[in-house]
Coordinates of C-alpha atoms in Angstrom, one line a residue:
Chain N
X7 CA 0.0 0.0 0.0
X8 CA 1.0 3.4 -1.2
X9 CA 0.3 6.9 0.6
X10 CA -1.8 9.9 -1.6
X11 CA -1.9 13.1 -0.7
X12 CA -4.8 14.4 -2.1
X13 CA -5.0 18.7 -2.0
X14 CA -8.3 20.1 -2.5
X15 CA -7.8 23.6 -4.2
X16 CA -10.4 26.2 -5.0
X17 CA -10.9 29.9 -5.7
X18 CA -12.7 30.4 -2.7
X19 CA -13.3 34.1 -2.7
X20 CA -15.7 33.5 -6.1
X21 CA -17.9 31.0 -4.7
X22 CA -21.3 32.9 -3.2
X23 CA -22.1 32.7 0.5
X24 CA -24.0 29.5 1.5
X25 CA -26.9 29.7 3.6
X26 CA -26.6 27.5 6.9
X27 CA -28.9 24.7 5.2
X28 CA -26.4 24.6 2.3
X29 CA -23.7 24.6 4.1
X30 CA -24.8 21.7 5.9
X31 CA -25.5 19.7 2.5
X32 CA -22.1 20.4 1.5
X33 CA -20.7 18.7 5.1
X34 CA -22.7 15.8 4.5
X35 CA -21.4 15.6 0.7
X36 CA -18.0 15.3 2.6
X37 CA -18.5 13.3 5.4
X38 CA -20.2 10.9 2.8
X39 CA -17.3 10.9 0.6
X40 CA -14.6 10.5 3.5
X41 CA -16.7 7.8 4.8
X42 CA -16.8 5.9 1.6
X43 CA -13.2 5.6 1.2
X44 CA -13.0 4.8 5.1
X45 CA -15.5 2.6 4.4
X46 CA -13.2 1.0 1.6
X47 CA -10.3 0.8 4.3
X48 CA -8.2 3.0 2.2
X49 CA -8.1 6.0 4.4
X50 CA -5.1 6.6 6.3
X51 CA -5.7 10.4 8.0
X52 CA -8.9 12.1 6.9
X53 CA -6.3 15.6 7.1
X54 CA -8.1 19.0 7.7
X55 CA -9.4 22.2 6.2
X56 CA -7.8 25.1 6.3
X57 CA -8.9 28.3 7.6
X58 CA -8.9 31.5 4.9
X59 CA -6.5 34.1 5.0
X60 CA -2.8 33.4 5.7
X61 CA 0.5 34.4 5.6
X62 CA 3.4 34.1 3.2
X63 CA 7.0 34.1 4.4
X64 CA 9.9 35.0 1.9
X65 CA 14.0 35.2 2.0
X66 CA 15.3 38.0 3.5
X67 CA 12.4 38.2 6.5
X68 CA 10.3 39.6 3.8
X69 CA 6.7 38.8 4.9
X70 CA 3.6 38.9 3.7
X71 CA -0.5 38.5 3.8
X72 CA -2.1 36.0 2.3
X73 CA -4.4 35.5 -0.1
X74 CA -1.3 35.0 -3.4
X75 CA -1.8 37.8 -5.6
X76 CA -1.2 36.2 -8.5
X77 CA -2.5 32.7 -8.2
X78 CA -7.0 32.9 -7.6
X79 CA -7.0 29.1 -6.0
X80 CA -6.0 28.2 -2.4
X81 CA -5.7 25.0 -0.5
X82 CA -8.8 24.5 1.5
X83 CA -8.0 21.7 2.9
X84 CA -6.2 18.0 2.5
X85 CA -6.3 14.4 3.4
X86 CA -4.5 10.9 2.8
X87 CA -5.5 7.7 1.4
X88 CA -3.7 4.9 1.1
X89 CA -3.9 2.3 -2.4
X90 CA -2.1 0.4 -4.4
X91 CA -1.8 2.5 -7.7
X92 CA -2.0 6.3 -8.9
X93 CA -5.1 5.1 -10.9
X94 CA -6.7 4.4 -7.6
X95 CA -6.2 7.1 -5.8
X96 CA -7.2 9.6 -9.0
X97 CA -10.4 7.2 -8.5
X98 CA -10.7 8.5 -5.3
X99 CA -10.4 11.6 -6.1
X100 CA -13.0 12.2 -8.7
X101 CA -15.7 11.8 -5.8
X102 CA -14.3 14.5 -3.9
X103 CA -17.3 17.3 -3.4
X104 CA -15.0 20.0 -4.1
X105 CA -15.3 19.2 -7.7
X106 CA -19.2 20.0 -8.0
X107 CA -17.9 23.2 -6.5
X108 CA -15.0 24.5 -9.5
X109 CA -12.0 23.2 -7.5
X110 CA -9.8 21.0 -7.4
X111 CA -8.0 17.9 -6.4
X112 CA -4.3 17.3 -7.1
X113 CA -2.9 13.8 -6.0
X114 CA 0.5 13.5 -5.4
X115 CA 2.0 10.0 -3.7
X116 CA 4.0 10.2 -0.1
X117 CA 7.6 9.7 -0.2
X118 CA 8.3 7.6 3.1
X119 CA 11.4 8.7 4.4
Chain M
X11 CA -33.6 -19.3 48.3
X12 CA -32.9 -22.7 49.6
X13 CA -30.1 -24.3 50.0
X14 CA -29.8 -26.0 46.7
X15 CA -30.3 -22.9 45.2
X16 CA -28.3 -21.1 47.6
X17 CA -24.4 -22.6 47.2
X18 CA -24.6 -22.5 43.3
X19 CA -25.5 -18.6 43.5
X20 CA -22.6 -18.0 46.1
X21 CA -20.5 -19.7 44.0
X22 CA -21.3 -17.6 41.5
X23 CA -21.1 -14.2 43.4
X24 CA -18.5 -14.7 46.5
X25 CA -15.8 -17.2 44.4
X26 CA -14.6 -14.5 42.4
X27 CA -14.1 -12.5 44.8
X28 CA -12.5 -14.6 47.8
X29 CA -10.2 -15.8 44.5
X30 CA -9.1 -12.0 43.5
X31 CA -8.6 -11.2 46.9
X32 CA -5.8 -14.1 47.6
X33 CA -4.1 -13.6 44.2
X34 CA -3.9 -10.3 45.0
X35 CA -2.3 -11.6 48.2
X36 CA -0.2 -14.5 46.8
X37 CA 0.9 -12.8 43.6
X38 CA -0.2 -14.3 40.0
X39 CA 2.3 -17.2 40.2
X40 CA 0.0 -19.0 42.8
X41 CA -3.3 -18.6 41.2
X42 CA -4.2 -22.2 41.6
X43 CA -3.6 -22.3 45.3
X44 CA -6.1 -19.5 45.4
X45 CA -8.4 -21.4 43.3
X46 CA -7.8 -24.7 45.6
X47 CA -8.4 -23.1 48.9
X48 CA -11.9 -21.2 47.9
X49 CA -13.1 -24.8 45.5
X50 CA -12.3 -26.3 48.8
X51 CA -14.4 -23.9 51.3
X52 CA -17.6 -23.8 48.6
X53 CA -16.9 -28.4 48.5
X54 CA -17.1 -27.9 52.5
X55 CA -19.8 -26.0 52.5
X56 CA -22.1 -28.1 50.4
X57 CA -21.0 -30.9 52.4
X58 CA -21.9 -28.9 56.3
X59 CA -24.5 -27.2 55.0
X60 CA -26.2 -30.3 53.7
X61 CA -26.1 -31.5 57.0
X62 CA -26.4 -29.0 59.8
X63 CA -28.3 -26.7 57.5
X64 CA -27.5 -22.8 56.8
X65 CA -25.1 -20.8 59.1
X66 CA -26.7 -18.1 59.5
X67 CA -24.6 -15.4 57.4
X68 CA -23.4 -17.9 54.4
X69 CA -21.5 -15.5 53.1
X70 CA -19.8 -14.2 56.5
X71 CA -19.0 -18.3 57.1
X72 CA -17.5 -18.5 53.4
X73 CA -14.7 -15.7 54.4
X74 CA -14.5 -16.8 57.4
X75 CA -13.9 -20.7 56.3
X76 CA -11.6 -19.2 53.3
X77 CA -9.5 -17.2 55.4
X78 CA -9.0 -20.1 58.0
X79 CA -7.9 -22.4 55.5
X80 CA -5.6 -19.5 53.7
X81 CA -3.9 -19.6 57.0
X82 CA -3.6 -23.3 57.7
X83 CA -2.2 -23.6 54.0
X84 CA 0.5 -20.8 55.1
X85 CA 1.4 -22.9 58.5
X86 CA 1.6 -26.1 56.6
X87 CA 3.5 -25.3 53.6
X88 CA 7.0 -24.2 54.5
X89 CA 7.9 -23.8 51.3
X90 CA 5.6 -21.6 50.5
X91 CA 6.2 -19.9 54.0
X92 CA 9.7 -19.6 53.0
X93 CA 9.2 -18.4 49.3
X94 CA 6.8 -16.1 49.8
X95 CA 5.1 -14.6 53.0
X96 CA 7.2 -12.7 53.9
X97 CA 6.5 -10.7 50.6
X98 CA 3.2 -10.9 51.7
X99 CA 4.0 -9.6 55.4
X100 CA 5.4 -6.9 53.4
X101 CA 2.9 -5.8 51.1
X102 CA 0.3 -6.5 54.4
X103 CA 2.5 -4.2 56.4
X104 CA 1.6 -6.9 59.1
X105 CA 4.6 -8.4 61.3
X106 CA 3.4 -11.6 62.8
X107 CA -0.3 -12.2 61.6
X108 CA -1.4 -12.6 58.1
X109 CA -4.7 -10.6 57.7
X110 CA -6.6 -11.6 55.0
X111 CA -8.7 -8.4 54.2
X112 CA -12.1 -9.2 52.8
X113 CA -13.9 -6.1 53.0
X114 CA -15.8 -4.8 50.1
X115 CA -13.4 -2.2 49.4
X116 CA -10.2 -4.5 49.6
X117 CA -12.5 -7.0 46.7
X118 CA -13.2 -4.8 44.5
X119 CA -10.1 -3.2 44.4
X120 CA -8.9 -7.0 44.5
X121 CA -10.8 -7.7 41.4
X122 CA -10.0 -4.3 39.4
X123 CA -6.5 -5.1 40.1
X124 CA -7.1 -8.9 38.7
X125 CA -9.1 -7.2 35.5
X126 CA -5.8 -5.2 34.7
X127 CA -3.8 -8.3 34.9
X128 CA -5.6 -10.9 32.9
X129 CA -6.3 -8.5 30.3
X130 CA -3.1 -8.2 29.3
X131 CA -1.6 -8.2 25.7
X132 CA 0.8 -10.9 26.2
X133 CA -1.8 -13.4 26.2
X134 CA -4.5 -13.5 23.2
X135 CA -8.0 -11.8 23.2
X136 CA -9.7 -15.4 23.2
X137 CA -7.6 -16.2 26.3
X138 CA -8.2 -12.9 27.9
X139 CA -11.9 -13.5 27.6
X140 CA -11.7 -17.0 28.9
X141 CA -9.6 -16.1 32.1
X142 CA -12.2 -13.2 32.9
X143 CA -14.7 -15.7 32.8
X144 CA -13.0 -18.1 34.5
X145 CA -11.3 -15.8 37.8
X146 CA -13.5 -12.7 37.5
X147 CA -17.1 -14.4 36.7
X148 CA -16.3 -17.8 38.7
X149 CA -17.4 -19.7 35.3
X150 CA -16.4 -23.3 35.4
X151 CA -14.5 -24.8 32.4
X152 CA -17.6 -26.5 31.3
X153 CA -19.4 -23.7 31.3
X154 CA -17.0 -21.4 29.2
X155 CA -16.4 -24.4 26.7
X156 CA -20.0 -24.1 26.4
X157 CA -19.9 -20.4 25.8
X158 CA -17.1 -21.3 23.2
X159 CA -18.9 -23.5 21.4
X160 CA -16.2 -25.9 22.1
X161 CA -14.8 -28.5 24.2
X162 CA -13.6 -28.4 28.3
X163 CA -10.0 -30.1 27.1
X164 CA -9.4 -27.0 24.5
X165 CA -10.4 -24.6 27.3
X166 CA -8.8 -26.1 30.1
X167 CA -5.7 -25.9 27.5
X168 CA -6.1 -22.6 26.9
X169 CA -6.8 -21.6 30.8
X170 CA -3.5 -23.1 31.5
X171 CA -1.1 -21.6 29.0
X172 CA -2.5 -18.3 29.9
X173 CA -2.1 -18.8 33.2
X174 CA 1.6 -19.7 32.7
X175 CA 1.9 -17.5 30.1
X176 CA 1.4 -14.3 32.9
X177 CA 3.3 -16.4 35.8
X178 CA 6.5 -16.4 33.1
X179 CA 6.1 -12.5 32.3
X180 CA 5.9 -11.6 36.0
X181 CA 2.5 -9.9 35.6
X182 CA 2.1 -8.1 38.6
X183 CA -1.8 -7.8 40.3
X184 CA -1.7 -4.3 41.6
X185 CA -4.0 -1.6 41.5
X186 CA -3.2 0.0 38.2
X187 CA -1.8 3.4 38.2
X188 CA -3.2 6.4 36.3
X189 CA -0.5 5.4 33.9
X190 CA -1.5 1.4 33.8
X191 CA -5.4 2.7 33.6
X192 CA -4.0 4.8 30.5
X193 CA -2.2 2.1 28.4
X194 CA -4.5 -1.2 29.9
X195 CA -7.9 0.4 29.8
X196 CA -7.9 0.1 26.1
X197 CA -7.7 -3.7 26.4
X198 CA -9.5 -3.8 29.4
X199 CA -13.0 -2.5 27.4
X200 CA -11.5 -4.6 24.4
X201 CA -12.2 -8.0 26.2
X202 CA -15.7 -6.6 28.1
X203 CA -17.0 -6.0 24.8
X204 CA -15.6 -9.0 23.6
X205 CA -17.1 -11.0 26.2
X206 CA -20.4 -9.3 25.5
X207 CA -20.5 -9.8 21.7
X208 CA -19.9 -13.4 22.8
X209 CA -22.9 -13.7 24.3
X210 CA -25.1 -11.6 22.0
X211 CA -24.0 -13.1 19.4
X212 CA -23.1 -16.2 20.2
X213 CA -24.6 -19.4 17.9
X214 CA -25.5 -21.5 21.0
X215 CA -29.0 -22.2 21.2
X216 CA -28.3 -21.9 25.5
X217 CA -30.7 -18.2 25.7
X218 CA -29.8 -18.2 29.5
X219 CA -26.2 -18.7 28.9
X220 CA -25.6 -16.0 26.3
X221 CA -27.7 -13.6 29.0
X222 CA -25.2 -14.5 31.6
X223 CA -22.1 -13.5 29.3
X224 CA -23.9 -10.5 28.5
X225 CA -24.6 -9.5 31.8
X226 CA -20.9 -10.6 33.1
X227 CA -19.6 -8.3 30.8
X228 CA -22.0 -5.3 31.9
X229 CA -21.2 -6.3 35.7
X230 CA -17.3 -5.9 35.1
X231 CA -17.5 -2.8 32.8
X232 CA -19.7 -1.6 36.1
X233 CA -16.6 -2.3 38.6
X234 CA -14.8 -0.2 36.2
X235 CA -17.5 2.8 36.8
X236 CA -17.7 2.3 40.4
X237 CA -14.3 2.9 40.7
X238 CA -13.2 6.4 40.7
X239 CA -10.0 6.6 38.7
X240 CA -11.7 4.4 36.2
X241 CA -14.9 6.0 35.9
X242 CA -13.7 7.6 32.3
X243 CA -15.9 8.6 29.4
X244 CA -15.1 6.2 27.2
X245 CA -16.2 3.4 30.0
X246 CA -19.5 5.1 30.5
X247 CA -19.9 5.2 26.8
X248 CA -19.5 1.1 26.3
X249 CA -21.7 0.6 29.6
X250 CA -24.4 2.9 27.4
X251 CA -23.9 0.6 24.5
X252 CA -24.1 -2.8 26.1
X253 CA -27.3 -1.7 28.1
X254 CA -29.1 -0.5 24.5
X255 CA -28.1 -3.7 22.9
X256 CA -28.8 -6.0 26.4
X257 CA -32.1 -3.7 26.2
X258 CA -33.6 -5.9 22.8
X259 CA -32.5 -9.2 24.1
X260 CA -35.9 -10.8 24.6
X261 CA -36.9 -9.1 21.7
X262 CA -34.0 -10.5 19.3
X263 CA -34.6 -14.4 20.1
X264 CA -37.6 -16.4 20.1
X265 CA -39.0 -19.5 21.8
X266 CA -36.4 -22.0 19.7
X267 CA -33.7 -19.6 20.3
X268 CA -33.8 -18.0 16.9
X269 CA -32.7 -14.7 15.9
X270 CA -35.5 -12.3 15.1
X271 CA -34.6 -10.0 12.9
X272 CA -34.6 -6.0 14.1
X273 CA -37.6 -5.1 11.8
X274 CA -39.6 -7.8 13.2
X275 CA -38.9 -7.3 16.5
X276 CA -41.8 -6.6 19.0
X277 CA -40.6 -3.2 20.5
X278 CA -43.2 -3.6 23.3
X279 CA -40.3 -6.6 24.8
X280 CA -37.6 -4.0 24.4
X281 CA -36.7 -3.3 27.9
X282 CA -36.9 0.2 28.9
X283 CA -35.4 0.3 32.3
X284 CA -32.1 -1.1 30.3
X285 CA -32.7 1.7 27.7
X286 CA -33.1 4.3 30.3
X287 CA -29.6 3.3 32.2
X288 CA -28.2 3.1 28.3
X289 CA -29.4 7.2 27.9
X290 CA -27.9 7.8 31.8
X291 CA -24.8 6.3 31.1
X292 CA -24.4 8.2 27.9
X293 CA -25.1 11.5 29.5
X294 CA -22.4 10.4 31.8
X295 CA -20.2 9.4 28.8
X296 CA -19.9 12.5 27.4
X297 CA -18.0 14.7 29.5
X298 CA -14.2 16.2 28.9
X299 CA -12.9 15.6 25.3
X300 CA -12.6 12.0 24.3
X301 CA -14.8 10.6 22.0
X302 CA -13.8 6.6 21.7
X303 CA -15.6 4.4 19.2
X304 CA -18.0 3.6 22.1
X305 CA -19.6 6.5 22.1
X306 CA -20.1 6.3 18.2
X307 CA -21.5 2.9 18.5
X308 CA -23.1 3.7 21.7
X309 CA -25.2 6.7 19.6
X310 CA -25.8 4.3 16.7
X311 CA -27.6 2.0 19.2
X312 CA -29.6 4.6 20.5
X313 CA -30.7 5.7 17.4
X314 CA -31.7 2.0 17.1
X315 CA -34.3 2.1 20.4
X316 CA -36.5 4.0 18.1
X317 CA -37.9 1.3 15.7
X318 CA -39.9 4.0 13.6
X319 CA -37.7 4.9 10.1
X320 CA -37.6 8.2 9.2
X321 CA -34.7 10.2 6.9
X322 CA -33.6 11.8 10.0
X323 CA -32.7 8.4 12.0
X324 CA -30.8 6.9 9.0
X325 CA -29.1 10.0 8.0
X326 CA -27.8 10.7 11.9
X327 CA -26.9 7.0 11.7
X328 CA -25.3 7.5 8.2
X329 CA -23.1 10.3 9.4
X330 CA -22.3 8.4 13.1
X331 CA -21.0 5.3 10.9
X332 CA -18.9 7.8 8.6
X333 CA -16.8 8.9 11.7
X334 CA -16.9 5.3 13.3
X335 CA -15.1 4.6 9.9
X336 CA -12.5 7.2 10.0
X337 CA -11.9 6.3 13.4
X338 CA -11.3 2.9 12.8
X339 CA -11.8 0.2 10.0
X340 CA -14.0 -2.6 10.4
X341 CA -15.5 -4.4 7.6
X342 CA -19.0 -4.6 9.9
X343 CA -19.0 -0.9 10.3
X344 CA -18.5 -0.6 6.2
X345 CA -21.5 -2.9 6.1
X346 CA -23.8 -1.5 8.4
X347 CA -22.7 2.2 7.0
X348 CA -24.1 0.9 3.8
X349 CA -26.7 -0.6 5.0
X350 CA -28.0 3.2 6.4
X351 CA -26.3 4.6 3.1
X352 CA -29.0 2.7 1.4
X353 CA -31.8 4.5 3.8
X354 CA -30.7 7.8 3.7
X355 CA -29.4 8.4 0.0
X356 CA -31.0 5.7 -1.3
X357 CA -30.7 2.3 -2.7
X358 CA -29.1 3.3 -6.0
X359 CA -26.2 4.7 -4.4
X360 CA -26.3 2.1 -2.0
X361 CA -25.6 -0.7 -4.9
X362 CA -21.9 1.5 -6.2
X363 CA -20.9 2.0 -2.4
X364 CA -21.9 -1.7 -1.5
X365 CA -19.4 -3.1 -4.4
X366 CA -16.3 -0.7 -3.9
X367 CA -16.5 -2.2 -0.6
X368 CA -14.8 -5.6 -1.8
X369 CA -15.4 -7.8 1.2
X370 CA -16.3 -10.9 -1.4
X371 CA -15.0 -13.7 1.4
X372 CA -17.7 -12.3 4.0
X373 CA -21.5 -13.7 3.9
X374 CA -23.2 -10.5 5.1
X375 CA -21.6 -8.5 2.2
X376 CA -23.3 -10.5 0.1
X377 CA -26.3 -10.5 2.1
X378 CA -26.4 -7.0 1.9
X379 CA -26.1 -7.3 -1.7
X380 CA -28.8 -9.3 -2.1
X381 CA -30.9 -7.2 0.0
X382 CA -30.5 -3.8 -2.1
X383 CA -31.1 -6.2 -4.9
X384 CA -34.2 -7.8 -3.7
X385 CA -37.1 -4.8 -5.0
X386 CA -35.3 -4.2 -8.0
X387 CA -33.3 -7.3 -9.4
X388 CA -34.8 -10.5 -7.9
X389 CA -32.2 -12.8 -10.1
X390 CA -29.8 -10.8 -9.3
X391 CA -30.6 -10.8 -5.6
X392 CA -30.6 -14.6 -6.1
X393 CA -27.4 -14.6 -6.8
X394 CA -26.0 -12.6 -4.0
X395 CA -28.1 -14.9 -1.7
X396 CA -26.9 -18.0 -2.9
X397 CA -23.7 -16.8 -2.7
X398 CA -23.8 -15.8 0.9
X399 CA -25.8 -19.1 2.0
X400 CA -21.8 -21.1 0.5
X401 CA -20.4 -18.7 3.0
X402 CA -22.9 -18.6 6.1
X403 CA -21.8 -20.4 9.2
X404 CA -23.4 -20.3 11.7
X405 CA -26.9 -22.0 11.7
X406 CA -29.4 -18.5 12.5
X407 CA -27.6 -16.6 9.5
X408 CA -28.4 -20.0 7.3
X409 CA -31.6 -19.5 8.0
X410 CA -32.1 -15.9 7.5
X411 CA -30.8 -16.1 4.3
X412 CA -32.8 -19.1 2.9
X413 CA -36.0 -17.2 4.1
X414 CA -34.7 -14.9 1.7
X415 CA -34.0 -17.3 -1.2
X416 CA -37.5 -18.8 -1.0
X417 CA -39.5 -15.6 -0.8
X418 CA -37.3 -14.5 -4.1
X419 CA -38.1 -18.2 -5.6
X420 CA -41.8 -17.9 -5.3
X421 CA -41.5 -14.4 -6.5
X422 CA -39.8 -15.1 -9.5

């Protein structure tokens, strides 16, 4: 068995405020999805979301405010599965909710050290 | 209670605990000598009592008797004077008199510190189980080969090795400390629930039996709560689940000792005062911050004490079995996830979650199969069934799933 990261990426700021009832269908398109593949035995840490905003740190103690000027998409969040193949994890991947959404998911495998 | 009636039920509540208390004493290399001494007070009493009729405390005479014959053992056996009591003076703080403390304080802690011990990880989880029943429940061999489905010479195997097994990696009966209670409890709830599932679900046709294991397990999970530095969440939460589930038992099996499925069940047999302690010891569950699998399961089972369907139930139950499952694999959580999949999103989505799930080696997957299959694709729901029947073992899920092959057959 292989670890997947899988990075859910959107542009955030254009998608339109969700009503509480909305938002709560999109947690339960989640959870379902997360489930399934814990239900497959293929998760390995269900990861976390990320908060908005954050902060960007260059050389020379040059810092400075997120959200990236020039990229529109931002992680919102990221977990790890674990399969045999790339193939299955891109599997995986195409069920993730962020997708019905304009985001999204880029799978890259672990390197154990 | 007469006297007949009386000895058995002594045996059953006052031999664990004389036994804990002089292990405790003795250490866990002279478990048998334990065992001897109190087998030898209860054979005593059967014989006296017979005779001169009941003492009038029984159980004050059975310590009393006990403790005597702990004694005499001590005097007579040099060896055993020499080897060890004076560890026992020590840990007794006595000088000259060994005092053999059977208050109920000193047993319970006696059989807390026993439960920490047997339920270690050096021996297996079958063995674990079978020593529980054997020094904490005062179950004979018969009796737990029984419970096993097996025979006394496999137990009485397995007793011994386990026994030796904790004699050769000098497992200590102490109280366990706050750091014990954190890396044992773990195993400790392992092997209650263990020994519950046994009984619940349990093949044997012996309805009185599988109660007892059930109720064992509930009765040591409660010696867990009583105690202070024990009485954690997480134990609360798997004494909450065992009284829900214990709370359907004369529901579940009928006169020929058959399981009835949960649909069919007569809710009015569901026992309420077990429901009620289920809901109190959930409440007391779900303090500070841990949430074990317990309490998952332990809200899934409460869900399940309201028999009336509706899209709310099954999607709370959906979303429960979703963080079970992220908590912890097990393919009867991906089933019964399904399984509410199927209620709350429908049986469609049900069918493509059901076969990702690739447990083709276990009967209920195909069973589940077969039922998502049943309204829509009765040859195809055949199929599942038959498979599952070449995979069934045990003789109620047989049956369940022929019921289901022949109402298909006449359908079809």
């Amino acid at each position: 068995m292989k670890d997947f990261l899988l990075v859910f990426r959107n542009d955030f700021n254009a998608i339109p405020k969700a009503s509480a009832e909305e938002m709560q269908a999109t947690t339960k398109l989640w959870m379902d999805w997360i489930g399934s593949i814990a239900a497959q035995n293929k998760l390995t840490d269900r990861g976390n979301s990320l908060m908005a905003g954050g902060k960007v740190v260059h050389p020379k103690n040059v810092v400075t405010d997120g959200p990236y000027t020039e990229i529109k998409e931002l992680i919102g969040g990221y977990s790890i599965v674990k399969v045999e193949t790339y193939e299955e994890a891109v599997e995986l991947a195409k069920g993730c909710p962020i997708l019905k959404f304009g985001g999204n998911v880029e799978v890259r495998e672990v390197k154990h050290m | 209670m007469n006297e007949q009636e009386l000895i058995p039920h002594l045996f059953r509540t006052e031999y664990r605990k004389i036994v804990s208390v002089l292990c405790r004493l003795f250490g866990i290399e002279h478990i048998e000598i334990a065992e001897d001494i109190v087998s030898d007070t209860f054979l005593q009493a059967s014989e006296l009592w017979g005779l001169k009729g009941l003492p009038e405390n029984p159980t004050a005479w059975l310590y009393t008797v006990s403790k005597n014959k702990t004694k005499d053992y001590l005097k007579r056996n040099t060896l055993f004077n020499q080897k060890i009591s004076s560890e026992i003076k020590y840990l007794n703080g006595s000088t000259d008199e060994i005092e053999i403390d059977l208050s109920i304080k000193n047993i319970q802690d006696s059989q807390l510190a026993m439960m920490f011990a047997v339920c270690d990880s050096c021996i297996s989880s079958e063995a674990q189980i079978g020593l529980s029943l054997n020094i904490l429940c005062g179950f004979g061999v018969e009796e737990i080969a029984s419970a096993f489905l097996t025979n006394k010479e496999v137990i009485y195997k397995r007793l011994n090795r386990a026994k030796e097994k904790l004699r050769t990696e000098k497992i200590q009966i102490e109280y366990p400390t706050k750091n014990e209670i954190q890396t044992k409890l773990e195993n400790v709830l392992t092997t209650i629930y263990l020994l519950f599932n046994e009984g619940y679900y349990s093949s044997s046709r012996d309805t009185s039996m599988r109660k007892d294991l059930c109720f064992e397990a509930m009765r040591l999970n409660f010696l867990l709560i009583e105690n202070q530095t024990t009485n954690l969440p997480q134990v609360n939460a798997l004494m909450s689940l065992m009284c829900f589930h214990a709370s359907r038992f004369d529901a579940r099996i009928d006169g020929d000792g058959e399981i009835i499925l949960y649909e069919d069940q007569d809710s009015n047999l569901w026992n309420q005062d077990l429901i009620e302690k289920g809901v109190y010891f959930l409440t007391q569950a779900s303090t500070g911050n841990v949430l074990s699998k317990y309490h998952i399961e332990a809200a899934i089972a409460h869900w399940h004490t309201q028999q009336k369907d509706s899209l709310e139930k099954w999607e709370e139950i959906l979303q429960l079995y979703n963080k079970l499952l992220v908590l912890e694999y097990s393919p009867i959580a991906a089933l019964n996830r399904t399984f509410a999949l199927a209620k709350a999103n429908g049986r469609e989505a049900a069918i493509v979650e059901a076969e990702k799930l690739n447990l083709v080696d276990n009967h209920l997957y195909h069973t589940l199969l077969g039922n998502l299959h049943m309204a829509v694709n009765p040859k195809k729901a055949l199929e599942y069934f038959t498979k599952a029947l070449n995979l069934a073992k045990s003789t109620a899920d047989k049956n369940t799933i022929i019921k289901n092959i022949s109402k298909l057959q006449k359908d079809l």
